[in-house]
Amino acid sequence: MHLLADATMPLVSELAQYLAQALAPSGQSVQLTTFTGRQPSAAQLIQAEVLLIRSITQVDAALLQQAPHLRWVGTATIGTEHVDAHACQAAGVTFVSTPGVNANAVGDYVVAAVSELALRDGQLPTGDVAIIGAGHTGRAAGQRLQGLGLRVHYYDPPLVQSWTPQKIQQEPLDIHADWQRVLASQVISCHVPLVHEGRFPTHHLFDVEAIARLQAGTILINASRGAVVAEEALRQAMHRQQELRVVLDVWEHEPQIAPDLLPWLSLATPHIAGHSVIGKVAGTWQLFAQLLQFIRRDDIMLPPVEELLAPWPAATRRYHWHTETAPSWQMLASWVREIYDIRDDDAQLRQAPSTAAAFDQLRRTYQTRGELSQGTVTGGDWLQQAHWQQRLQQLNFLPLNSQEQ
Ligand SMILES: NC(=O)c1ccc[n+]([C@@H]2O[C@H](COP(=O)([O-])OP(=O)(O)OC[C@H]3O[C@@H](n4cnc5c(N)ncnc54)[C@H](O)[C@@H]3O)[C@@H](O)[C@H]2O)c1
Ligand SMILES: O=C(O)[C@H](O)[C@H](O)COP(=O)(O)O
């Protein structure tokens, strides 16, 4: 079996070797070729049977035509708009992705951004948080922000529309389809797929009109796909000096950022919200697990993800904080910052040349980032309260009371 994989996928060689050893007794061989950059070459495609990619590789009819032996394409990402699923189906190629795989990393990114701006302001946002899209990443972000002490609601018309009245009553989260509530919120964070057509398009969801209607001081975060927020609408807001705080992880014309917007943005990063070590390693792992199902060898057990993290101390290091009194929001924000300091990523993007090549290079050589789940909190009586246990868990920290230590 000829595997062709993006060279930046962590552990791809190790897992291919593992697969080769596991399949050897049945006489099947496995060969791995990796490609660097966005697209594999025609010479590589011609022999590929399995293609393992991340979000920067476009799979369309033209690529499929160059790969006559291709049977299976897997993307180690949540977003899938870079793969033409219809073209795959027409070519008889199975296509899989890894839903939710880096949602914790995105949740961490959003709470790191909001707590960073709160530390700069000396106060938490006083108004509501609107999460756009109540899926894997949106819920992770919403939970973390509740843990920080904010009120969160979710805007998700497709989900609301699909619900029965009974489901609406049972849903514990505040999920709705009221766009006016979104525009009146003080923090807005986007977590939708990029959709161009149909009843619920997300392309330019935040267009000139929507951006103009945002409240003064609104924090707008986009860690979904660049074109969900129209770059031109941000440009107009900047020129009329609208009082907004905008955080962009994704860019409408990636890999090209908008250099003119950069000084105006509160935080700017090179599409790395999902790039925790665990998020990336789990992506590769999940693809191999799905490939085993495809070749009907799910009797082969891959080593657990936790065992594979040894090469990355940042992903296994534990953080421990102790406080006798209940933590202030500043303390919570400083713990978040200790595990993930978003200022580092912001500074690196601002210092790099504003070119597509530099953007890709920053992503290829990205730091080894841990997750908030690596933090443990111990403390006095306050930690016995269900309210505090819940808040720490929402931040994805582990609360440990004295009996459990
Ligand atoms: N920046 C990053 O590193 C990064 C990482 C992971 C995912 N993403 C992007 O984030 C997107 C969302 O990820 P997810 O895991 O939360 O996906 P998901 O499929 O779990 O959830 C998406 C939610 O958005 C809702 N939605 C769809 N159209 C909508 C609309 N018009 N208005 C409001 N809600 C709408 C859906 O009903 C769904 O509940 C991905 O498709 C991907 O493009 C970016
Ligand atoms: O959709 C996703 O999962 C993310 O956008 C993903 O983290 C992007 O990272 P890439 O695949 O480009 O490394």
Coordinates of C-alpha atoms in Angstrom, one line a residue, residues 4-269:
L4 CA 1.5 9.7 0.5
A5 CA 1.4 12.1 3.4
D6 CA 2.0 15.8 4.3
A7 CA 5.5 15.9 5.9
T8 CA 4.3 18.1 8.7
M9 CA 1.9 15.5 10.1
P10 CA 3.5 14.5 13.4
L11 CA 4.2 10.7 13.8
V12 CA 3.2 9.9 10.3
S13 CA 6.5 7.9 9.7
E14 CA 6.2 6.1 13.1
L15 CA 2.5 5.1 12.5
A16 CA 3.3 4.0 8.9
Q17 CA 6.1 1.8 10.2
Y18 CA 3.8 0.4 12.9
L19 CA 1.2 -0.4 10.2
A20 CA 3.9 -2.0 8.0
Q21 CA 4.9 -4.3 10.9
A22 CA 1.4 -5.2 11.7
L23 CA 0.5 -6.0 8.1
A24 CA 3.7 -7.9 7.2
P25 CA 2.5 -11.3 8.5
S26 CA -0.4 -11.1 6.1
G27 CA 2.0 -10.4 3.2
Q28 CA 0.9 -6.8 2.8
S29 CA 3.6 -4.1 2.4
V30 CA 3.4 -0.4 3.3
Q31 CA 5.5 2.3 1.6
L32 CA 5.4 6.0 2.8
T33 CA 6.3 9.0 0.7
T34 CA 6.0 12.5 2.2
F35 CA 5.5 15.8 0.5
T36 CA 6.5 19.3 1.7
G37 CA 4.6 22.4 0.8
R38 CA 0.9 22.7 -0.2
Q39 CA 0.5 20.2 -3.0
P40 CA 2.1 16.8 -3.8
S41 CA 3.9 16.5 -7.1
A42 CA 2.4 14.6 -10.1
A43 CA 5.2 12.0 -9.8
Q44 CA 4.2 11.4 -6.2
L45 CA 0.5 11.2 -7.0
I46 CA 0.8 8.7 -9.8
Q47 CA 1.6 5.9 -7.4
A48 CA -0.4 7.0 -4.3
E49 CA -3.2 4.7 -3.0
V50 CA -3.7 6.5 0.2
L51 CA -3.4 10.3 0.7
L52 CA -3.0 11.8 4.1
I53 CA -3.3 15.6 4.2
R54 CA -3.9 18.7 6.4
S55 CA -6.0 21.8 5.5
I56 CA -3.6 23.4 3.1
T57 CA -3.8 20.7 0.4
Q58 CA -6.6 21.1 -2.2
V59 CA -8.1 17.9 -3.4
D60 CA -10.2 18.4 -6.5
A61 CA -11.0 16.7 -9.7
A62 CA -7.7 17.8 -11.3
L63 CA -5.6 16.2 -8.5
L64 CA -7.7 13.1 -8.5
Q65 CA -7.1 12.7 -12.3
Q66 CA -3.3 12.6 -11.5
A67 CA -3.8 9.8 -9.0
P68 CA -5.2 6.8 -10.8
H69 CA -4.5 4.4 -7.9
L70 CA -5.9 6.6 -5.2
R71 CA -8.6 4.8 -3.1
W72 CA -8.7 6.8 0.2
V73 CA -8.1 10.4 1.2
G74 CA -7.9 11.4 4.9
T75 CA -7.6 15.0 6.3
A76 CA -6.3 15.3 9.9
T77 CA -8.5 18.4 10.3
I78 CA -12.0 19.4 11.3
G79 CA -12.6 21.7 8.4
T80 CA -13.1 19.9 5.0
E81 CA -13.7 22.7 2.5
H82 CA -10.3 22.0 0.9
V83 CA -11.5 18.6 -0.3
D84 CA -14.1 18.3 -3.1
A85 CA -16.1 15.4 -1.6
H86 CA -18.3 15.1 -4.7
A87 CA -15.2 14.7 -6.9
C88 CA -13.9 12.0 -4.6
Q89 CA -17.2 10.2 -4.7
A90 CA -17.3 10.4 -8.5
A91 CA -13.7 9.0 -8.7
G92 CA -14.6 6.1 -6.3
V93 CA -12.3 7.6 -3.6
T94 CA -13.3 7.3 0.0
F95 CA -12.9 10.6 1.9
V96 CA -12.6 10.9 5.7
S97 CA -11.8 13.8 8.2
T98 CA -11.3 14.0 11.9
P99 CA -14.3 15.8 13.5
G100 CA -13.6 17.5 16.8
V101 CA -9.9 16.4 16.9
N102 CA -8.5 19.8 17.8
A103 CA -11.5 21.4 19.5
N104 CA -9.8 21.6 22.9
A105 CA -6.9 23.5 21.4
V106 CA -9.4 26.0 19.7
G107 CA -11.2 26.4 23.1
D108 CA -7.9 27.1 24.7
Y109 CA -7.0 29.7 22.0
V110 CA -10.3 31.6 22.5
V111 CA -10.0 31.8 26.3
A112 CA -6.3 32.8 26.0
A113 CA -7.4 35.6 23.6
V114 CA -10.2 36.9 25.8
S115 CA -8.2 36.7 29.0
E116 CA -5.3 38.4 27.4
L117 CA -7.5 41.4 26.4
A118 CA -9.1 41.4 29.8
L119 CA -5.7 41.6 31.5
R120 CA -4.8 44.5 29.2
D121 CA -8.1 46.3 30.1
G122 CA -7.9 45.4 33.8
Q123 CA -11.4 44.0 33.7
L124 CA -13.4 41.1 32.2
P125 CA -15.9 42.0 29.4
T126 CA -19.1 42.9 31.2
G127 CA -21.5 41.9 28.4
D128 CA -22.5 38.6 27.0
V129 CA -20.5 36.2 24.8
A130 CA -22.0 35.0 21.5
I131 CA -20.5 31.8 20.2
I132 CA -21.4 31.4 16.5
G133 CA -21.8 27.7 15.9
A134 CA -22.5 25.3 18.7
G135 CA -20.4 22.4 17.5
H136 CA -17.1 20.9 18.8
T137 CA -15.0 24.0 18.8
G138 CA -17.8 26.5 19.7
R139 CA -18.8 24.5 22.8
A140 CA -15.1 24.1 23.9
A141 CA -14.7 27.9 23.6
G142 CA -18.0 28.6 25.3
Q143 CA -17.2 26.4 28.2
R144 CA -13.8 27.9 28.8
L145 CA -15.3 31.4 28.7
Q146 CA -17.9 30.4 31.3
G147 CA -15.1 29.0 33.4
L148 CA -13.5 32.5 33.2
G149 CA -16.7 34.0 34.6
L150 CA -18.6 35.1 31.5
R151 CA -22.2 34.6 30.3
V152 CA -22.3 32.6 27.1
H153 CA -25.0 32.0 24.5
Y154 CA -24.8 30.2 21.2
Y155 CA -26.1 31.2 17.8
D156 CA -26.7 28.2 15.6
P157 CA -29.8 28.4 13.3
P158 CA -29.2 25.1 11.4
L159 CA -29.1 23.2 14.8
V160 CA -32.1 25.0 16.2
Q161 CA -34.0 24.3 13.0
S162 CA -33.2 20.6 13.2
W163 CA -34.6 20.2 16.7
T164 CA -37.9 18.8 17.9
P165 CA -39.8 21.0 20.5
Q166 CA -38.8 18.3 23.1
K167 CA -35.1 18.6 22.3
I168 CA -35.4 22.4 22.6
Q169 CA -36.7 22.0 26.1
Q170 CA -34.1 19.5 27.1
E171 CA -31.1 21.4 25.7
P172 CA -29.1 22.7 28.7
L173 CA -27.1 25.3 26.7
D174 CA -28.6 28.7 25.6
I175 CA -28.7 28.0 21.8
H176 CA -30.8 30.2 19.6
A177 CA -31.2 31.7 16.1
D178 CA -31.5 35.4 17.1
W179 CA -28.9 37.4 15.1
Q180 CA -29.8 40.6 16.9
R181 CA -28.6 39.0 20.1
V182 CA -25.3 38.2 18.5
L183 CA -24.9 41.8 17.3
A184 CA -25.6 43.1 20.8
S185 CA -23.0 40.9 22.5
Q186 CA -19.7 42.2 23.8
V187 CA -17.6 39.1 22.8
I188 CA -18.4 37.3 19.5
S189 CA -16.4 34.2 18.6
C190 CA -16.9 32.4 15.2
H191 CA -16.9 28.6 15.1
V192 CA -18.7 27.7 11.8
P193 CA -17.6 25.7 8.7
L194 CA -17.1 27.8 5.6
V195 CA -20.3 27.4 3.6
H196 CA -21.0 29.3 0.4
E197 CA -24.5 28.1 -0.5
G198 CA -27.8 26.8 0.9
R199 CA -30.0 28.2 3.7
F200 CA -27.3 28.9 6.2
P201 CA -24.2 30.3 4.3
T202 CA -21.4 31.4 6.5
H203 CA -19.3 33.1 3.8
H204 CA -19.1 36.8 4.8
L205 CA -21.5 36.1 7.7
F206 CA -19.8 39.2 9.2
D207 CA -20.1 41.6 6.2
V208 CA -19.9 45.4 6.0
E209 CA -23.4 45.8 7.5
A210 CA -23.0 43.3 10.4
I211 CA -19.6 44.8 11.4
A212 CA -21.0 48.3 11.3
R213 CA -23.7 47.3 13.7
L214 CA -21.4 45.9 16.4
Q215 CA -21.4 47.7 19.8
A216 CA -18.5 49.9 20.7
G217 CA -15.7 47.8 22.4
T218 CA -16.9 44.5 21.0
I219 CA -14.3 41.7 20.9
L220 CA -14.7 39.8 17.6
I221 CA -12.7 36.6 17.3
N222 CA -12.4 34.5 14.2
A223 CA -10.8 31.0 14.6
S224 CA -12.9 29.3 12.0
R225 CA -12.2 30.1 8.4
G226 CA -11.0 33.5 7.1
A227 CA -13.9 34.2 4.7
V228 CA -16.5 34.0 7.5
V229 CA -15.5 37.6 8.3
A230 CA -15.1 39.9 5.3
E231 CA -11.7 41.4 5.3
E232 CA -13.1 44.5 3.4
A233 CA -15.6 45.0 6.2
L234 CA -12.8 45.1 8.8
R235 CA -10.9 47.5 6.6
Q236 CA -13.8 49.9 6.4
A237 CA -14.3 49.6 10.2
M238 CA -10.6 50.4 10.7
H239 CA -10.8 53.5 8.4
R240 CA -13.9 54.9 10.2
Q241 CA -12.1 54.2 13.5
Q242 CA -14.9 52.0 14.8
E243 CA -14.1 50.9 18.3
L244 CA -13.6 47.2 17.9
R245 CA -11.1 44.6 19.2
V246 CA -10.6 42.0 16.5
V247 CA -8.7 38.8 17.0
L248 CA -7.9 36.9 13.8
D249 CA -6.4 33.4 13.6
V250 CA -7.7 32.8 10.1
W251 CA -7.5 35.1 7.0
E252 CA -9.7 35.5 4.0
H253 CA -6.9 35.1 1.5
E254 CA -4.7 32.6 3.3
P255 CA -1.8 32.1 3.1
Q256 CA -1.7 35.8 2.5
I257 CA -2.6 37.9 5.5
A258 CA -3.9 41.5 5.3
P259 CA -0.8 43.5 6.3
D260 CA -2.7 46.8 6.4
L261 CA -5.0 45.4 9.1
L262 CA -2.2 44.1 11.2
P263 CA -1.5 47.2 13.3
W264 CA -5.3 47.6 14.0
L265 CA -5.9 44.0 15.1
S266 CA -5.8 43.3 18.8
L267 CA -4.3 39.9 18.3
A268 CA -3.2 38.2 15.1
T269 CA -2.0 34.6 14.6

